[in-house]
Amino acid sequence: MQRLLVLLGVSLGLGGPAAQAADEPKIGFLVKQAEEPWFQDEWKFAEQAAREKGFKLIKIGVPSGSEVLTAIDNLGAQQAQGFIICVPDVKLGSAVVAKAGQNKLKLMTVDDRLVDGAGKPIESVPHMGISAQKIGELVGKTIAEEIGKRGWKLEEVGAIRVSYDQLPTAKERTDGAIASLTRAGFPGANILNAPQAKTDTEAAFNAAGIAMTKNPKFKYWVAFGLNDEAVLGAVRAAEGRGVKAGQIIGVGIGGSKSALNEFAKPMVTGFFGTVLISPKRHGYETAMNMYEWIKSGKEPEKLILTAGSLMTRDNAAAVRKEMGVE
């Protein structure tokens, strides 16, 4: 009789793998540029949360608006309960919210905040981002202090602002850097706008190269932008024009693998530093927050802003350990 009950339980899936799989929460993590080191790190820490809590993490790259909407439908078909997303275009906000609702999925955003048709943040969607203005100000302050240490004459310094103004957080970062530089006395006329077509190193290289070619009068250069890749592009463009490492100060944002690779080079380059933002919080913490929302109904805070720390070749190991990414 006992054997019959066991067989009956197996045939009905009671307590078996099928039942366990059905109970396993499924959480999507959608990012706009899956190949970028920052998003790879976010996924890595989200996977850590998945292992600890026993949920399935569904990772999807969504470089375009159509792929975003398709991916959300895909999550719905897989019977996921929620997802975290960094969209390729924040103006997709209303469409993303509607599509999440159609598929009965809880929605959180990370890094870039959704906006509505009027360009205003959609405050009903929980969001984890960075204090872009403050981080930009740290970049500008770092550059200004390093200019002073090197004894450069400000009139001989050109500043390359590698811009991507269609993304609000990108503009906030570069605006913050400009605010710090001008407070330190840097001439506004020496700040050159170099708009990039994409947020990668190649696009930044092309944009910075054009700006430098048009302004050959400067003896020294500084560079800042949305992320490490933007600044690395500017540094590579300067190198290609014969600018020596000691003649350029590039400060990025992100503390990415790209930045670490630059610090690991045997010779110092023009990439002076980066503001390390913790991908652990943005990956691990958002995934944990979504899990708790699904399992216990505890909705995350509507707005969580993280801060950063300056990381250079000299202090990289110590700062990474302090930020929980070592």
Short mmCIF file of C-alpha atoms in Angstrom, two decimals:
data_model
loop_
_atom_site.label_atom_id
_atom_site.label_comp_id
_atom_site.label_asym_id
_atom_site.label_seq_id
_atom_site.Cartn_x
_atom_site.Cartn_y
_atom_site.Cartn_z
CA MET A 1 0.00 0.00 0.00
CA GLN A 2 2.82 2.39 0.90
CA ARG A 3 4.53 1.64 -2.44
CA LEU A 4 1.26 2.39 -4.23
CA LEU A 5 1.00 5.78 -2.50
CA VAL A 6 4.59 6.62 -3.45
CA LEU A 7 3.92 5.71 -7.07
CA LEU A 8 0.73 7.74 -7.05
CA GLY A 9 2.60 10.73 -5.63
CA VAL A 10 5.26 10.47 -8.35
CA SER A 11 2.66 10.16 -11.12
CA LEU A 12 0.90 13.29 -9.88
CA GLY A 13 4.19 15.16 -9.49
CA LEU A 14 3.69 15.65 -5.75
CA GLY A 15 6.97 16.70 -4.18
CA GLY A 16 8.88 15.75 -7.32
CA PRO A 17 11.11 17.90 -9.51
CA ALA A 18 8.17 19.21 -11.54
CA ALA A 19 6.48 20.58 -8.44
CA GLN A 20 9.71 22.13 -7.23
CA ALA A 21 10.28 23.76 -10.62
CA ALA A 22 6.77 25.18 -10.59
CA ASP A 23 7.44 26.77 -7.20
CA GLU A 24 10.78 28.22 -8.34
CA PRO A 25 10.45 31.97 -8.93
CA LYS A 26 11.65 33.21 -12.31
CA ILE A 27 13.11 36.68 -12.56
CA GLY A 28 14.24 38.38 -15.76
CA PHE A 29 17.25 40.70 -15.92
CA LEU A 30 17.26 42.66 -19.18
CA VAL A 31 20.15 44.93 -20.17
CA LYS A 32 20.68 47.19 -23.17
CA GLN A 33 24.29 46.20 -23.97
CA ALA A 34 25.01 42.71 -22.72
CA GLU A 35 28.58 42.80 -24.02
CA GLU A 36 29.61 45.71 -21.77
CA PRO A 37 31.63 44.71 -18.66
CA TRP A 38 29.32 46.70 -16.35
CA PHE A 39 26.27 44.67 -17.36
CA GLN A 40 28.25 41.43 -17.25
CA ASP A 41 29.10 42.26 -13.63
CA GLU A 42 25.47 43.10 -12.83
CA TRP A 43 24.42 39.72 -14.19
CA LYS A 44 27.18 37.98 -12.23
CA PHE A 45 25.97 39.42 -8.92
CA ALA A 46 22.31 38.79 -9.80
CA GLU A 47 23.26 35.14 -10.38
CA GLN A 48 24.81 35.11 -6.91
CA ALA A 49 21.45 36.21 -5.49
CA ALA A 50 19.70 33.52 -7.56
CA ARG A 51 21.94 30.81 -6.13
CA GLU A 52 21.42 32.02 -2.58
CA LYS A 53 17.63 32.27 -2.81
CA GLY A 54 16.92 29.48 -5.27
CA PHE A 55 15.25 31.39 -8.07
CA LYS A 56 15.87 31.18 -11.80
CA LEU A 57 17.52 34.20 -13.39
CA ILE A 58 16.65 34.79 -17.05
CA LYS A 59 19.26 37.03 -18.67
CA ILE A 60 18.36 38.77 -21.93
CA GLY A 61 20.18 41.41 -23.94
CA VAL A 62 17.79 44.03 -25.36
CA PRO A 63 19.67 46.53 -27.58
CA SER A 64 16.52 47.86 -29.27
CA GLY A 65 12.96 48.81 -28.39
CA SER A 66 11.40 45.96 -30.35
CA GLU A 67 13.66 43.46 -28.59
CA VAL A 68 12.60 44.90 -25.21
CA LEU A 69 8.92 44.26 -25.91
CA THR A 70 9.60 40.81 -27.36
CA ALA A 71 11.70 39.89 -24.31
CA ILE A 72 8.91 40.92 -21.91
CA ASP A 73 6.45 38.74 -23.80
CA ASN A 74 9.03 35.94 -23.65
CA LEU A 75 9.22 36.29 -19.86
CA GLY A 76 5.44 36.14 -19.68
CA ALA A 77 5.42 32.94 -21.77
CA GLN A 78 7.99 31.43 -19.38
CA GLN A 79 5.69 32.31 -16.46
CA ALA A 80 8.20 34.61 -14.84
CA GLN A 81 6.94 36.74 -11.96
CA GLY A 82 8.99 39.89 -12.48
CA PHE A 83 11.94 41.51 -14.17
CA ILE A 84 14.63 44.15 -13.79
CA ILE A 85 15.56 46.19 -16.83
CA CYS A 86 18.04 48.76 -18.12
CA VAL A 87 16.39 49.98 -21.31
CA PRO A 88 18.17 51.08 -24.52
CA ASP A 89 15.95 54.17 -24.60
CA VAL A 90 14.30 55.63 -21.48
CA LYS A 91 11.47 57.01 -23.63
CA LEU A 92 10.20 53.42 -23.92
CA GLY A 93 8.89 53.89 -20.38
CA SER A 94 5.13 53.86 -21.01
CA ALA A 95 5.41 50.92 -23.43
CA VAL A 96 7.49 48.90 -20.95
CA VAL A 97 5.06 49.56 -18.09
CA ALA A 98 2.09 48.58 -20.28
CA LYS A 99 3.76 45.41 -21.56
CA ALA A 100 4.76 44.37 -18.03
CA GLY A 101 1.14 44.84 -16.95
CA GLN A 102 -0.17 42.76 -19.85
CA ASN A 103 2.10 39.91 -18.81
CA LYS A 104 1.36 40.35 -15.08
CA LEU A 105 5.04 40.95 -14.32
CA LYS A 106 6.47 43.03 -11.50
CA LEU A 107 8.82 45.67 -12.85
CA MET A 108 11.95 47.36 -11.53
CA THR A 109 14.50 49.47 -13.39
CA VAL A 110 18.24 49.73 -12.86
CA ASP A 111 20.82 52.31 -14.01
CA ASP A 112 18.54 54.26 -16.37
CA ARG A 113 15.13 55.45 -15.15
CA LEU A 114 12.06 55.21 -17.38
CA VAL A 115 10.34 58.42 -18.45
CA ASP A 116 6.81 59.02 -19.70
CA GLY A 117 5.66 60.77 -22.88
CA ALA A 118 6.33 64.15 -21.27
CA GLY A 119 9.89 63.16 -20.37
CA LYS A 120 9.18 62.91 -16.64
CA PRO A 121 10.42 60.00 -14.52
CA ILE A 122 7.86 57.24 -14.01
CA GLU A 123 7.99 57.33 -10.23
CA SER A 124 5.62 54.38 -9.73
CA VAL A 125 8.32 51.96 -10.95
CA PRO A 126 10.96 51.11 -8.30
CA HIS A 127 14.37 52.21 -9.51
CA MET A 128 17.99 51.79 -8.48
CA GLY A 129 20.34 54.28 -10.07
CA ILE A 130 23.31 56.42 -9.25
CA SER A 131 23.50 59.98 -8.04
CA ALA A 132 24.72 61.02 -11.47
CA GLN A 133 25.29 64.68 -10.67
CA LYS A 134 27.41 63.94 -7.57
CA ILE A 135 29.46 61.31 -9.38
CA GLY A 136 30.08 63.74 -12.23
CA GLU A 137 31.14 66.39 -9.73
CA LEU A 138 33.69 63.96 -8.28
CA VAL A 139 35.08 63.39 -11.79
CA GLY A 140 35.46 67.14 -12.38
CA LYS A 141 36.97 67.73 -8.95
CA THR A 142 39.51 64.95 -9.53
CA ILE A 143 40.53 66.38 -12.90
CA ALA A 144 40.84 69.93 -11.51
CA GLU A 145 43.02 68.76 -8.62
CA GLU A 146 45.27 66.74 -10.92
CA ILE A 147 45.68 69.72 -13.26
CA GLY A 148 46.83 71.72 -10.24
CA LYS A 149 49.28 69.04 -9.11
CA ARG A 150 50.84 68.95 -12.57
CA GLY A 151 51.13 72.73 -12.72
CA TRP A 152 49.40 73.07 -16.08
CA LYS A 153 48.32 76.51 -17.28
CA LEU A 154 44.54 76.38 -17.69
CA GLU A 155 44.59 78.31 -20.95
CA GLU A 156 46.70 75.51 -22.45
CA VAL A 157 44.24 72.74 -21.48
CA GLY A 158 41.39 71.47 -23.65
CA ALA A 159 38.60 69.46 -22.02
CA ILE A 160 36.82 66.81 -24.08
CA ARG A 161 33.25 66.23 -22.96
CA VAL A 162 32.33 62.93 -24.61
CA SER A 163 28.57 63.39 -24.59
CA TYR A 164 25.48 61.23 -25.03
CA ASP A 165 22.83 63.77 -24.06
CA GLN A 166 19.82 61.68 -25.13
CA LEU A 167 20.41 59.65 -21.99
CA PRO A 168 19.52 61.79 -18.93
CA THR A 169 22.00 60.12 -16.58
CA ALA A 170 24.80 60.69 -19.10
CA LYS A 171 24.05 64.41 -19.30
CA GLU A 172 23.81 64.67 -15.52
CA ARG A 173 27.24 63.08 -15.16
CA THR A 174 28.97 65.37 -17.64
CA ASP A 175 27.09 68.43 -16.34
CA GLY A 176 28.36 67.56 -12.86
CA ALA A 177 31.93 67.32 -14.13
CA ILE A 178 31.63 70.68 -15.87
CA ALA A 179 30.20 72.27 -12.70
CA SER A 180 33.23 71.15 -10.66
CA LEU A 181 35.71 72.22 -13.33
CA THR A 182 34.23 75.70 -13.72
CA ARG A 183 34.09 76.16 -9.94
CA ALA A 184 37.81 75.42 -9.94
CA GLY A 185 38.37 78.19 -12.49
CA PHE A 186 38.57 76.11 -15.67
CA PRO A 187 37.67 78.25 -18.72
CA GLY A 188 34.27 77.32 -20.12
CA ALA A 189 35.45 78.16 -23.65
CA ASN A 190 38.03 75.32 -23.38
CA ILE A 191 35.34 72.66 -22.84
CA LEU A 192 34.69 70.94 -26.16
CA ASN A 193 31.57 68.90 -26.80
CA ALA A 194 32.23 65.56 -28.54
CA PRO A 195 28.89 63.77 -29.11
CA GLN A 196 29.17 60.02 -29.52
CA ALA A 197 26.75 57.93 -31.59
CA LYS A 198 26.83 54.98 -29.15
CA THR A 199 28.07 54.47 -25.61
CA ASP A 200 31.14 52.41 -26.50
CA THR A 201 34.86 53.03 -26.91
CA GLU A 202 34.85 53.14 -30.70
CA ALA A 203 32.15 55.82 -30.86
CA ALA A 204 33.99 57.85 -28.20
CA PHE A 205 37.27 57.46 -30.11
CA ASN A 206 35.66 58.89 -33.24
CA ALA A 207 33.94 61.75 -31.39
CA ALA A 208 37.04 62.77 -29.44
CA GLY A 209 39.23 62.55 -32.53
CA ILE A 210 37.05 65.07 -34.35
CA ALA A 211 37.14 67.47 -31.38
CA MET A 212 40.92 67.27 -31.09
CA THR A 213 41.48 67.72 -34.82
CA LYS A 214 39.39 70.90 -34.77
CA ASN A 215 41.29 72.30 -31.78
CA PRO A 216 45.03 71.75 -32.31
CA LYS A 217 46.02 74.74 -30.15
CA PHE A 218 45.89 72.89 -26.82
CA LYS A 219 49.06 71.51 -25.27
CA TYR A 220 47.28 69.41 -22.64
CA TRP A 221 43.99 67.53 -22.56
CA VAL A 222 41.46 66.22 -20.05
CA ALA A 223 38.53 63.92 -20.83
CA PHE A 224 35.29 62.86 -19.16
CA GLY A 225 32.04 61.22 -20.22
CA LEU A 226 29.27 58.77 -19.41
CA ASN A 227 31.45 55.78 -18.57
CA ASP A 228 34.95 54.30 -18.69
CA GLU A 229 34.55 53.36 -22.34
CA ALA A 230 33.87 57.00 -23.31
CA VAL A 231 37.04 58.21 -21.60
CA LEU A 232 39.15 55.33 -22.91
CA GLY A 233 38.03 56.26 -26.42
CA ALA A 234 39.22 59.82 -25.85
CA VAL A 235 42.54 58.63 -24.42
CA ARG A 236 43.11 56.32 -27.42
CA ALA A 237 42.27 59.21 -29.78
CA ALA A 238 44.83 61.41 -28.01
CA GLU A 239 47.49 58.71 -28.19
CA GLY A 240 46.83 58.37 -31.92
CA ARG A 241 47.65 62.07 -32.31
CA GLY A 242 50.96 61.81 -30.47
CA VAL A 243 49.72 63.10 -27.09
CA LYS A 244 51.86 61.54 -24.38
CA ALA A 245 50.42 59.93 -21.24
CA GLY A 246 51.61 62.84 -19.11
CA GLN A 247 49.71 65.32 -21.28
CA ILE A 248 46.19 63.96 -20.76
CA ILE A 249 44.03 63.26 -17.71
CA GLY A 250 41.08 60.96 -18.35
CA VAL A 251 38.66 60.11 -15.52
CA GLY A 252 35.93 57.60 -16.26
CA ILE A 253 32.89 56.29 -14.44
CA GLY A 254 32.08 52.68 -13.65
CA GLY A 255 35.24 50.98 -12.43
CA SER A 256 34.79 48.43 -15.21
CA LYS A 257 37.06 45.64 -16.38
CA SER A 258 38.20 48.02 -19.11
CA ALA A 259 39.49 50.42 -16.45
CA LEU A 260 41.23 47.62 -14.52
CA ASN A 261 42.92 46.43 -17.71
CA GLU A 262 44.21 49.96 -18.24
CA PHE A 263 45.62 50.12 -14.70
CA ALA A 264 47.29 46.73 -15.21
CA LYS A 265 49.36 47.91 -18.16
CA PRO A 266 53.08 48.12 -17.37
CA MET A 267 53.26 51.74 -18.50
CA VAL A 268 51.03 54.50 -17.10
CA THR A 269 48.51 55.78 -19.66
CA GLY A 270 46.40 58.91 -19.88
CA PHE A 271 43.52 57.08 -18.18
CA PHE A 272 44.12 58.50 -14.72
CA GLY A 273 41.16 57.14 -12.77
CA THR A 274 37.55 56.06 -12.61
CA VAL A 275 34.69 56.54 -10.20
CA LEU A 276 33.82 53.02 -9.13
CA ILE A 277 30.11 52.36 -8.91
CA SER A 278 29.21 49.09 -7.29
CA PRO A 279 27.76 46.65 -9.84
CA LYS A 280 27.17 44.34 -6.88
CA ARG A 281 24.45 46.59 -5.50
CA HIS A 282 22.94 47.14 -8.92
CA GLY A 283 22.91 43.40 -9.71
CA TYR A 284 22.68 41.56 -6.40
CA GLU A 285 20.52 44.02 -4.48
CA THR A 286 17.98 44.60 -7.26
CA ALA A 287 17.62 40.85 -7.77
CA MET A 288 17.16 40.34 -4.02
CA ASN A 289 14.61 43.15 -3.87
CA MET A 290 12.63 41.63 -6.73
CA TYR A 291 12.74 38.21 -5.08
CA GLU A 292 11.40 39.58 -1.79
CA TRP A 293 8.70 41.47 -3.66
CA ILE A 294 7.59 38.24 -5.36
CA LYS A 295 7.85 35.98 -2.30
CA SER A 296 6.62 38.24 0.49
CA GLY A 297 4.91 41.14 -1.26
CA LYS A 298 7.46 43.60 0.11
CA GLU A 299 7.76 46.26 -2.61
CA PRO A 300 11.22 47.87 -2.96
CA GLU A 301 11.81 51.54 -2.25
CA LYS A 302 10.72 53.69 -5.18
CA LEU A 303 14.13 55.31 -5.57
CA ILE A 304 17.52 54.06 -4.40
CA LEU A 305 20.60 56.08 -5.44
CA THR A 306 24.10 54.68 -5.03
CA ALA A 307 27.36 56.59 -4.79
CA GLY A 308 30.90 55.99 -6.02
CA SER A 309 34.54 56.18 -4.98
CA LEU A 310 37.57 57.36 -6.95
CA MET A 311 39.77 54.48 -8.06
CA THR A 312 43.24 54.92 -9.55
CA ARG A 313 46.11 52.65 -10.50
CA ASP A 314 47.51 53.12 -6.97
CA ASN A 315 44.42 52.30 -4.89
CA ALA A 316 42.39 49.98 -7.14
CA ALA A 317 42.62 46.87 -4.95
CA ALA A 318 41.72 48.73 -1.74
CA VAL A 319 38.75 50.57 -3.28
CA ARG A 320 37.35 47.42 -4.91
CA LYS A 321 37.52 45.62 -1.57
CA GLU A 322 35.80 48.53 0.17
CA MET A 323 33.00 48.54 -2.45
CA GLY A 324 32.45 44.79 -2.15
CA VAL A 325 33.59 43.84 -5.64
CA GLU A 326 36.97 42.24 -4.91
#
